[in-house]
Coordinates of C-alpha atoms and ligand atoms in Angstrom, one line a residue:
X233 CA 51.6 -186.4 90.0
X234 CA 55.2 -187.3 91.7
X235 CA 58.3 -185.3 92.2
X236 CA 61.7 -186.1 93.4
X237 CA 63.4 -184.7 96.2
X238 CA 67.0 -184.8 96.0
X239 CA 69.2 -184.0 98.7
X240 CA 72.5 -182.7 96.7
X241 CA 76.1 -182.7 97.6
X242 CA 76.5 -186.2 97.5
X243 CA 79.5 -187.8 95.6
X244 CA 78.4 -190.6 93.2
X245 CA 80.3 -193.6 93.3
X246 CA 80.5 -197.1 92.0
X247 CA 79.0 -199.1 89.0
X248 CA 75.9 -198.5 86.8
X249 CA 75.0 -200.8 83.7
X250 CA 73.5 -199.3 81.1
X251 CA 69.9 -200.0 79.5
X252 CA 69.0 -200.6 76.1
X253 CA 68.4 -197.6 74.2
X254 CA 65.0 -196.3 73.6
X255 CA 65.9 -194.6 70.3
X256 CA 66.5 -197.8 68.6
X257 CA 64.0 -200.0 70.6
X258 CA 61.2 -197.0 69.1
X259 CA 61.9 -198.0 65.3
X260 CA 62.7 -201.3 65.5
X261 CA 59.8 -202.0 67.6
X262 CA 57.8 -200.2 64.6
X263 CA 59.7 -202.4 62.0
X264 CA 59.0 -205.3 63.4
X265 CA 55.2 -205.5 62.0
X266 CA 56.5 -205.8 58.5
X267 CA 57.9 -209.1 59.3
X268 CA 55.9 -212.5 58.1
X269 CA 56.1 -214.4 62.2
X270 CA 56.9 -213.7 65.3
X271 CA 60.0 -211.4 66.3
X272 CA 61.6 -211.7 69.8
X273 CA 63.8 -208.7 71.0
X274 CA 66.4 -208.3 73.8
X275 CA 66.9 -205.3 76.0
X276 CA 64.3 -203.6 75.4
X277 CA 64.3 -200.8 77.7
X278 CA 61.0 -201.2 80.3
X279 CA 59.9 -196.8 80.0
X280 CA 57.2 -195.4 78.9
X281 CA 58.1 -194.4 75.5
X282 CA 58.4 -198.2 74.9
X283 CA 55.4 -199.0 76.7
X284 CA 53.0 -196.6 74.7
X285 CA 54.6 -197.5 71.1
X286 CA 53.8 -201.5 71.9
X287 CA 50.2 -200.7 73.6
X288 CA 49.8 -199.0 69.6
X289 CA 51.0 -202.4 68.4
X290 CA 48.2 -203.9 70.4
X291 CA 45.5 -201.4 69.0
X292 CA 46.9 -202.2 65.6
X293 CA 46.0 -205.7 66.1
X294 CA 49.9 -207.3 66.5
X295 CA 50.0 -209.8 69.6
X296 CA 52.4 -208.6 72.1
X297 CA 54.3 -209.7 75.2
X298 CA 56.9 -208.1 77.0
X299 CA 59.0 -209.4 80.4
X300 CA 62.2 -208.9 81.9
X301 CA 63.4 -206.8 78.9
X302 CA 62.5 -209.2 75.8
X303 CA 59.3 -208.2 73.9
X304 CA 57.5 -210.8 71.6
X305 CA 55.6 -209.7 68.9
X306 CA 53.4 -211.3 66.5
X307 CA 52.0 -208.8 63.8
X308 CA 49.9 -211.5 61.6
X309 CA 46.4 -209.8 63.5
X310 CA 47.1 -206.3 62.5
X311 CA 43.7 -205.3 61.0
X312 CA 44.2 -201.2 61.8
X313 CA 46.0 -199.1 60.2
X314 CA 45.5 -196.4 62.0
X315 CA 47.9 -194.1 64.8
X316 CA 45.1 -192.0 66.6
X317 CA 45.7 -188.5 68.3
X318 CA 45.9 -189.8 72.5
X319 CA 49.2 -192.1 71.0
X320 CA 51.0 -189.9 68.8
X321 CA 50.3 -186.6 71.1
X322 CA 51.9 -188.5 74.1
X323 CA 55.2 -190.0 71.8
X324 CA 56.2 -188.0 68.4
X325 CA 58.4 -191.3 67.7
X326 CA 55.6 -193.1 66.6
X327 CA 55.6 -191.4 63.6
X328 CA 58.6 -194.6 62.9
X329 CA 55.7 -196.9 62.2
X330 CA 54.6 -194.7 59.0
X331 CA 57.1 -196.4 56.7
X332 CA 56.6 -199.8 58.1
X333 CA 52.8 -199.8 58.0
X334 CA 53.2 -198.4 54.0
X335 CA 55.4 -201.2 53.1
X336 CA 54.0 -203.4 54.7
X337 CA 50.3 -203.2 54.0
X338 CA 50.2 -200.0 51.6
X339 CA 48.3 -197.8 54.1
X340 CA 48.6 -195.9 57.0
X341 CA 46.7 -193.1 58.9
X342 CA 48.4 -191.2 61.2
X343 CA 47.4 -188.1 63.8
X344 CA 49.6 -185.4 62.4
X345 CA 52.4 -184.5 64.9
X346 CA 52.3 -181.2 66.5
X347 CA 55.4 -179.3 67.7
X348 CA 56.6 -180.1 71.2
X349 CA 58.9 -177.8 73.9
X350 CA 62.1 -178.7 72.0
X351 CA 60.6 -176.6 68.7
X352 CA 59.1 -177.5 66.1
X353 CA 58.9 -180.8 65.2
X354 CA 58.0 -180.7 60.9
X355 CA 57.4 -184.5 58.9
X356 CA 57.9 -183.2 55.9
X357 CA 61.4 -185.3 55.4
X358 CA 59.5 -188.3 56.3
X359 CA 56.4 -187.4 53.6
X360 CA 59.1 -185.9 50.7
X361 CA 61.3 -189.9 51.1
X362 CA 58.1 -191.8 50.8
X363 CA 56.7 -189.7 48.1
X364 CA 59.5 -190.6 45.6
X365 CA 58.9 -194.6 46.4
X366 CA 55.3 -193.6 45.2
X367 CA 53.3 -193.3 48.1
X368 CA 50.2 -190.8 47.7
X369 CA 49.9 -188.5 50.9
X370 CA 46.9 -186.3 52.1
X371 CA 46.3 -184.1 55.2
X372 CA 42.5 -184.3 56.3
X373 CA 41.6 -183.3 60.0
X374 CA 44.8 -183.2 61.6
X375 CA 45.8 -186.6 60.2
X376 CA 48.1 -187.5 57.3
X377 CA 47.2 -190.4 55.0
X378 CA 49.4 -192.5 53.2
X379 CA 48.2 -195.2 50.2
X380 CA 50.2 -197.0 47.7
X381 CA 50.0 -200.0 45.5
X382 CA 53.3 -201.0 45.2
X383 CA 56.4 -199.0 46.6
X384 CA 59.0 -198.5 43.8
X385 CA 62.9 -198.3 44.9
X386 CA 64.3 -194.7 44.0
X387 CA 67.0 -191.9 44.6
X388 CA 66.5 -189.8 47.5
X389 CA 67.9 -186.8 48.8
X390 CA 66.7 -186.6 52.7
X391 CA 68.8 -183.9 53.8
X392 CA 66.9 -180.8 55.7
X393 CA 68.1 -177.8 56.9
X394 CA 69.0 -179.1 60.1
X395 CA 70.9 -181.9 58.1
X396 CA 69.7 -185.4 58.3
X397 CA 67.0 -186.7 60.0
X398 CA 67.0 -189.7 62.1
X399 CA 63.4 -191.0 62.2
X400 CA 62.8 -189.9 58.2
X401 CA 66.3 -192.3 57.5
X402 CA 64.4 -194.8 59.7
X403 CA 60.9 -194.7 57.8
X404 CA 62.5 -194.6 54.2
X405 CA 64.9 -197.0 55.1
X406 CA 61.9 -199.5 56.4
X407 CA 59.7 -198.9 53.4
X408 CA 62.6 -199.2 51.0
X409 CA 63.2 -202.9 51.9
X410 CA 60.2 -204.0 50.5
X411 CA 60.1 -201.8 47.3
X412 CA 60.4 -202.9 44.1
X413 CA 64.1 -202.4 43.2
X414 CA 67.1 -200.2 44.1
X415 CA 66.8 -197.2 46.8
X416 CA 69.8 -195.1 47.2
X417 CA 69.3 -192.5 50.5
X418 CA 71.4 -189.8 50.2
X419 CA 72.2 -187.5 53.1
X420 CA 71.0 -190.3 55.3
X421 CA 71.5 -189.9 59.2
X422 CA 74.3 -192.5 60.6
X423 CA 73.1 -192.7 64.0
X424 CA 74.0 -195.9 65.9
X425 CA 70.3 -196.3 66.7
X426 CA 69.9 -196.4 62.5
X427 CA 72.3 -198.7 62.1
X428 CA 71.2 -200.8 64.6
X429 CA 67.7 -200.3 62.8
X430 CA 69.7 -201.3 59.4
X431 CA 71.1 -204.6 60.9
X432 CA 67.7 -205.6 62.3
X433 CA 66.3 -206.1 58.9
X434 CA 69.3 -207.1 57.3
X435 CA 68.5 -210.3 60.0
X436 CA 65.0 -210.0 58.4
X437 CA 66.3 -210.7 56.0
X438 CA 66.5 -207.3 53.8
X439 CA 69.2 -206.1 51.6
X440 CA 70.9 -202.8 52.7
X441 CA 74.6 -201.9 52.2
X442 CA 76.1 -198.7 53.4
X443 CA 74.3 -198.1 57.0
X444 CA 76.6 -196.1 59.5
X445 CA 77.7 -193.7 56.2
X446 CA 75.5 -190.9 54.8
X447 CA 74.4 -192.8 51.7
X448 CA 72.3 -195.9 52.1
X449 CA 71.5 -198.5 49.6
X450 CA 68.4 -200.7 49.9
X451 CA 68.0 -203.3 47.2
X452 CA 63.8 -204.3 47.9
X453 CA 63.0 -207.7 48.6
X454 CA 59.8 -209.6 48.7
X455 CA 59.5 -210.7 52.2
X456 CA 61.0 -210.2 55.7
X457 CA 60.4 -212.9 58.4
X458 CA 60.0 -212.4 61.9
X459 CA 63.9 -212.9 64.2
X460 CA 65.7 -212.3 67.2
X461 CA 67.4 -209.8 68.2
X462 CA 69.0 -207.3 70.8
X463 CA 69.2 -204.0 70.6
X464 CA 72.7 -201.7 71.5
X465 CA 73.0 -200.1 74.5
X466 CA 71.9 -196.7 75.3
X467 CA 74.2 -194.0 74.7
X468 CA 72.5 -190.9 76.0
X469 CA 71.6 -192.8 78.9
X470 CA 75.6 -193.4 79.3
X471 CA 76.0 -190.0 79.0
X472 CA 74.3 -188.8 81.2
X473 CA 75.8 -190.9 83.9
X474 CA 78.8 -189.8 83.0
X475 CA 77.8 -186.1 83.9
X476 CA 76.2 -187.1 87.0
X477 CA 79.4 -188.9 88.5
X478 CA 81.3 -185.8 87.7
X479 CA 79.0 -183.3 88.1
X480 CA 78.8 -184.6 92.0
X481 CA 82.6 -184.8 92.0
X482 CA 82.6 -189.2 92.3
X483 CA 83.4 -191.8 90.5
X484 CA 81.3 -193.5 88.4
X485 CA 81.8 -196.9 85.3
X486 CA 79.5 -197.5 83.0
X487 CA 78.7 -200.9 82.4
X488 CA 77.6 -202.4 79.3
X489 CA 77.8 -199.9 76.9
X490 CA 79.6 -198.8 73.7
X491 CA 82.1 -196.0 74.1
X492 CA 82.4 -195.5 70.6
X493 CA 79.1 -194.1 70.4
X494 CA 80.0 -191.5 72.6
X495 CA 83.4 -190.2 71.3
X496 CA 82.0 -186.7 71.2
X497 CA 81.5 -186.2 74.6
X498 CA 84.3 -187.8 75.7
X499 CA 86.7 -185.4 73.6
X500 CA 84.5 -182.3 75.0
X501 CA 85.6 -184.1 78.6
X502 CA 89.1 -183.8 78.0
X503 CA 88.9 -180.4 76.7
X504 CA 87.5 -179.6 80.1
X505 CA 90.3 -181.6 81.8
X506 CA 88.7 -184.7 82.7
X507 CA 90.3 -188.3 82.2
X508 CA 88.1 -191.0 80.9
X509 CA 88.9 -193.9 80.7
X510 CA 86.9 -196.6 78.5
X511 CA 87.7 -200.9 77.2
X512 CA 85.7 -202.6 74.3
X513 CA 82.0 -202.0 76.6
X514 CA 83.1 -199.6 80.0
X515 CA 83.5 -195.9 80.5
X516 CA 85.1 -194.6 83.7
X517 CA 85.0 -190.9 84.8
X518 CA 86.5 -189.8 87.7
X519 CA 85.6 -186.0 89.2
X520 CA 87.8 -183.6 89.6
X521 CA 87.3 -180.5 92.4
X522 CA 87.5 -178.0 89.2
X523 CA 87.2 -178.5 85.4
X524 CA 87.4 -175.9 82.3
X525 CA 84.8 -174.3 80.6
X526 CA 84.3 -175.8 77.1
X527 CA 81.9 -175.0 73.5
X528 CA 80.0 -177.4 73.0
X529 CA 78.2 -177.6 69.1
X530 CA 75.1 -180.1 68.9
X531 CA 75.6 -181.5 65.4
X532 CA 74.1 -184.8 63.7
X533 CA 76.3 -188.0 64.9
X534 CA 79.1 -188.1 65.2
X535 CA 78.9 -185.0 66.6
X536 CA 77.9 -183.9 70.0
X537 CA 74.2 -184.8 70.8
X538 CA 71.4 -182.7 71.2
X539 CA 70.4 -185.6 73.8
X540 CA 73.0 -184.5 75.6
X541 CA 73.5 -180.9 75.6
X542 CA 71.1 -179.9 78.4
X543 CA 72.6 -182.5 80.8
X544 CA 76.4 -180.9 79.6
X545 CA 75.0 -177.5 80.2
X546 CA 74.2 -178.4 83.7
X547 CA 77.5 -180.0 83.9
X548 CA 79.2 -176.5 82.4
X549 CA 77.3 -174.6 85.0
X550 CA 80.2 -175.3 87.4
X551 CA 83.2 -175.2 85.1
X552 CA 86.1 -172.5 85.5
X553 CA 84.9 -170.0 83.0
X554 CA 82.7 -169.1 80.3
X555 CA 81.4 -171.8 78.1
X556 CA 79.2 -171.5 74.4
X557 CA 77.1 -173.8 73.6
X558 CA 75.1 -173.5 70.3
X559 CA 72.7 -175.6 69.5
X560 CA 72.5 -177.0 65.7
X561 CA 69.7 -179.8 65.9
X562 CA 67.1 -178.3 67.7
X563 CA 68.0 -174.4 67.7
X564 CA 65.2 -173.7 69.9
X565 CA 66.3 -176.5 72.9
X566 CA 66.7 -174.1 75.8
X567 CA 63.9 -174.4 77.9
X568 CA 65.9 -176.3 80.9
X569 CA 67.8 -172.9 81.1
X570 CA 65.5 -170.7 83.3
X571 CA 65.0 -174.0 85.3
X572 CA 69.0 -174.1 85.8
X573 CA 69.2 -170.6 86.9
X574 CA 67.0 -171.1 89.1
X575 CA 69.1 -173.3 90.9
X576 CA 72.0 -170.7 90.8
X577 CA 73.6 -171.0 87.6
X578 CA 74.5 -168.3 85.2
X579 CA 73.5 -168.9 81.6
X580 CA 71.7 -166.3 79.2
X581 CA 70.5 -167.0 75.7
X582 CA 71.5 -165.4 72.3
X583 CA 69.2 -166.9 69.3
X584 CA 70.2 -170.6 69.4
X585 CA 73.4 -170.1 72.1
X586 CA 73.6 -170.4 75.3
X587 CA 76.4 -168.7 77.0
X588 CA 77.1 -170.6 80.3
X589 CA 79.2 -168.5 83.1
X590 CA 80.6 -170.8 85.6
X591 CA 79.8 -170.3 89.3
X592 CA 81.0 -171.8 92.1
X593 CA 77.7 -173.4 93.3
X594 CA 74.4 -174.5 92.8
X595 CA 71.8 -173.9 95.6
X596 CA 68.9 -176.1 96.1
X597 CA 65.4 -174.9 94.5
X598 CA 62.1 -175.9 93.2
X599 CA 62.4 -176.5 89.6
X600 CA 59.7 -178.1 87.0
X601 CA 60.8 -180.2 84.6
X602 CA 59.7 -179.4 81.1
X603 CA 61.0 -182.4 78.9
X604 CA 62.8 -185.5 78.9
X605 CA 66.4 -184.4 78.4
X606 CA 65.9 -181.3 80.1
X607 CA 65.0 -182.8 83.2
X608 CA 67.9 -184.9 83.2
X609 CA 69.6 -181.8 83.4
X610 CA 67.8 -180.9 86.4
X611 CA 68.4 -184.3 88.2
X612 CA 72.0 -183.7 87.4
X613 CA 72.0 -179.9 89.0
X614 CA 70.0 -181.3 92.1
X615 CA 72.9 -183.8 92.4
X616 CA 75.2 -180.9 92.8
X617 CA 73.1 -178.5 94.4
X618 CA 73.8 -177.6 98.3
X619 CA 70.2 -178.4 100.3
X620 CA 67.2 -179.9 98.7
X621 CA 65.8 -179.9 95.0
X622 CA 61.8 -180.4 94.4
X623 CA 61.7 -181.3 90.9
X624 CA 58.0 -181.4 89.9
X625 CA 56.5 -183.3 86.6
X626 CA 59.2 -186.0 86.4
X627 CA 56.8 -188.0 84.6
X628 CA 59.0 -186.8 81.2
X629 CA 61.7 -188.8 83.0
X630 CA 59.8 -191.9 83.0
X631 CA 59.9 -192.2 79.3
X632 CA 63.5 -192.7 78.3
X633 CA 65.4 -193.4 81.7
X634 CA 64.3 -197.0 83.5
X635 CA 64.7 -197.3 87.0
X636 CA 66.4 -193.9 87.2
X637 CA 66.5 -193.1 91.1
X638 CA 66.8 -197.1 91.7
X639 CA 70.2 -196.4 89.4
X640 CA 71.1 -193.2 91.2
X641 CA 70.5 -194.1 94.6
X642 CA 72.7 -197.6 94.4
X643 CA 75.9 -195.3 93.7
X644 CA 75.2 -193.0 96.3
X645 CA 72.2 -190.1 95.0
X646 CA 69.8 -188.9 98.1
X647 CA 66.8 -189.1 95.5
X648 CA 63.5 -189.6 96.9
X649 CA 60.4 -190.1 94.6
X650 CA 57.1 -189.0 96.3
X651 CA 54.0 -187.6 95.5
X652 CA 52.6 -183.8 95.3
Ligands
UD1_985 C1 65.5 -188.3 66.9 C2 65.5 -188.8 68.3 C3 65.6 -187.6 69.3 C4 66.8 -186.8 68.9 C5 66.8 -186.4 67.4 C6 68.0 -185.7 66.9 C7 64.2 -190.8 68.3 C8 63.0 -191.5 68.8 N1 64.3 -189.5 68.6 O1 64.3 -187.6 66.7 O2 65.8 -188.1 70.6 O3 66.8 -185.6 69.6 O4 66.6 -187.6 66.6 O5 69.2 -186.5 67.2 O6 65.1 -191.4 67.7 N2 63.5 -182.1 60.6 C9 62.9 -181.5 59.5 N3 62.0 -182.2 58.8 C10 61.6 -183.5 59.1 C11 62.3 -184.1 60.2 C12 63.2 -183.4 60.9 O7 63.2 -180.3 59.2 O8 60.8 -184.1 58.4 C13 64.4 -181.4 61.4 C14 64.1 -181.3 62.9 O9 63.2 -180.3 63.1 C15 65.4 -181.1 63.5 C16 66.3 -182.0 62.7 O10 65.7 -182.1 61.4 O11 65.8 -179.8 63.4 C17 66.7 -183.3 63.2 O12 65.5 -184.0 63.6 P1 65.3 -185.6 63.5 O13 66.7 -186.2 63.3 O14 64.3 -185.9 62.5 O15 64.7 -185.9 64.9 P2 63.8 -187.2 65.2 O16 64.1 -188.2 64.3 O17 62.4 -186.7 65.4

């Protein structure tokens, strides 16, 4: 296993482009099998997560090629239907390729997803949407089976008690196109990534009006051919160098990315006192020696994400004064906290708030890292952190941030990768 050591107390500075974001690459990636030829897409981001969901393409039976970015994939040899345990243990998102698979070849098996360290992690969204376009489900040995003759467009009401989901939008949405008449998604999640998704097949040639709002309509059409395409940049990867440049007290532009998606945390910036500046596809932060403590609420977009909210806590953990945050998506999403306090901060936990008392430093500690965001938020810390920061298990890291220390270290991070 590898860790990173990270000498903190280093100012970040200078220029970091952003990737393309995993959370749209994962479904479109998925929807891209229900397409009759080849489809060739653009910055794709080169992580694990991305990795793992084409090597199930590859099991499937789909021919796939992937260099500098741009995946090719040619679904015509997919003669498996289905997503066994060792793929969908290691990456929840591949549940995405349920609702391609059904409309698409009217079957699908899939290893049921368990919860993970964020919570619980329920499908039943994802089932309840493809249920009303007909689709028979069963649960048999940890696996949930889907069958259907022929989809059927219908009315849909997908909202959950955590509001809308992303990746159940993203599987009805898919297996709408190719259902027999009208869908209308109510409660739908407007998520850049699922618009994104949404204009993907429109180029495949689907019909859906309405993506970006909370009610989609899908009129189904016969057949979607293989295209091009490139996927938007990644916003939570944006974000969270954003917090790092400030975090470390630099100076730090984002290249290549789309400050609209990120509105949220840039108004939770300003609360806090900090200037950001942003054109048509830049953000620039500057640090400042002190900033204000601010609440932070993780809502559905356009609020403030739950992708972010550990790597803001860590950023918090140094603010003048006493900052809530409550967490709205994923209420149980605190497991980075004992991990920051270990490095010196002050943050105790009521139900599904965290209550974040500034202090005036971090100190340098061995800390484990226990999920993708949540490391991030440890990476960030170290950053900050007078002396040195082991953080072990950085292999969650590896599956939605590419080339992370190479993009640290060129503006100025001491952050060593090495192994145990
Ligand atoms: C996606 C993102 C993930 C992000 C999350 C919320 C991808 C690959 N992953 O995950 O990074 O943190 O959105 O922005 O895009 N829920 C149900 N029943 C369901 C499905 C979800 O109750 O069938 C609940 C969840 O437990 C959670 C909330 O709905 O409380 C939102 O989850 P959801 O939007 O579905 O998350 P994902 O799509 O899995």
């Amino acid at each position: 296993m590898e860790k990173f050591l990270i000498e903190g107390g280093h100012p970040l500075n200078g220029k970091i482009k952003a990737s393309g974001a995993k959370n749209a690459a994962l479904p479109i990636i998925a929807a891209s099998i229900m397409g009759e030829g080849k489809t060739i897409l653009h910055n794709i981001p080169s992580l694990k997560d991305t990795e793992t969901m084409l090597k199930i393409l590859t099991f499937l039976g789909a021919k796939v090629k992937f260099f500098n970015n741009t995946v090719e994939i040619e679904p015509s040899g997919i003669k498996r239907f289905t997503a066994p345990y060792e793929y969908v243990s290691t990456m929840r998102a591949s549940i995405c390729l349920l609702g391609p698979m059904l409309a698409k070849y009217g079957k699908a098996k899939f290893s049921m997803p368990g919860g993970c360290v964020i919570g619980p992690r329920p499908i039943d969204l994802h089932l309840k949407g493809l249920k009303k376009l007909g689709v028979e489900i069963k649960n048999e040995e940890g696996y949930v089976i889907g069958k259907v003759k022929k989809l059927k467009g219908n009315r849909i009401f997908l909202g959950g008690n955590f509001g809308s989901s992303v990746l159940a939008t993203a599987n009805v949405m898919c297996a709408a196109t190719l259902a027999e008449g009208e869908t209308i998604i109510e409660f739908a999640a407007c998520e850049p990534e699922i618009v994104d998704l949404a204009r993907f097949l429109k180029k495949m040639g689907a019909k859906i009006y309405g993506e970006g709002s909370h009610i989609l309509r899908i009129v189904g059409v016969r057949k979607l051919k293989g295209t091009e395409y490139t996927i938007i940049p990644d916003r939570i990867e944006t974000g969270t160098y954003m917090l790092a440049g400030l975090i470390t007290k630099g100076k730090i532009k984002i290249e290549n990315c789309i400050p609209f998606h990120l509105m949220a945390l840039m108004d939770r910036l300003e609360e806090a006192g900090i200037g950001v500046k942003y054109g048509n596809d830049y953000i620039e932060v500057e640090g400042k020696d002190k900033w204000k403590a601010v609440d932070i609420v993780t809502l559905p977009y356009p609020g403030f994400p739950t992708d972010l909210q550990a790597q803001m806590m860590a950023f918090l953990t140094l603010a003048d004064g006493i900052s809530v945050i409550t967490e709205k998506v994923f209420p149980e999403r605190f497991i980075h906290v004992g991990e920051l306090n270990r490095l010196g901060a002050n943050i105790t936990l009521d139900g599904s708030k965290a209550i974040v008392k500034g202090v005036k430093n971090l100190l340098g500690a061995k800390v484990m890292a226990s999920d993708l965001r949540a490391s991030a938020a440890l990476v960030l810390a170290g950053l900050a952190a007078e002396g040195e920061t082991q953080i072990s298990r950085i292999y969650h890291l590896d599956r939605g941030y590419e080339k992370f220390e190479e993009k640290l270290s060129k503006v100025g991070a001491k952050i060593k990768r090495v192994r145990e």
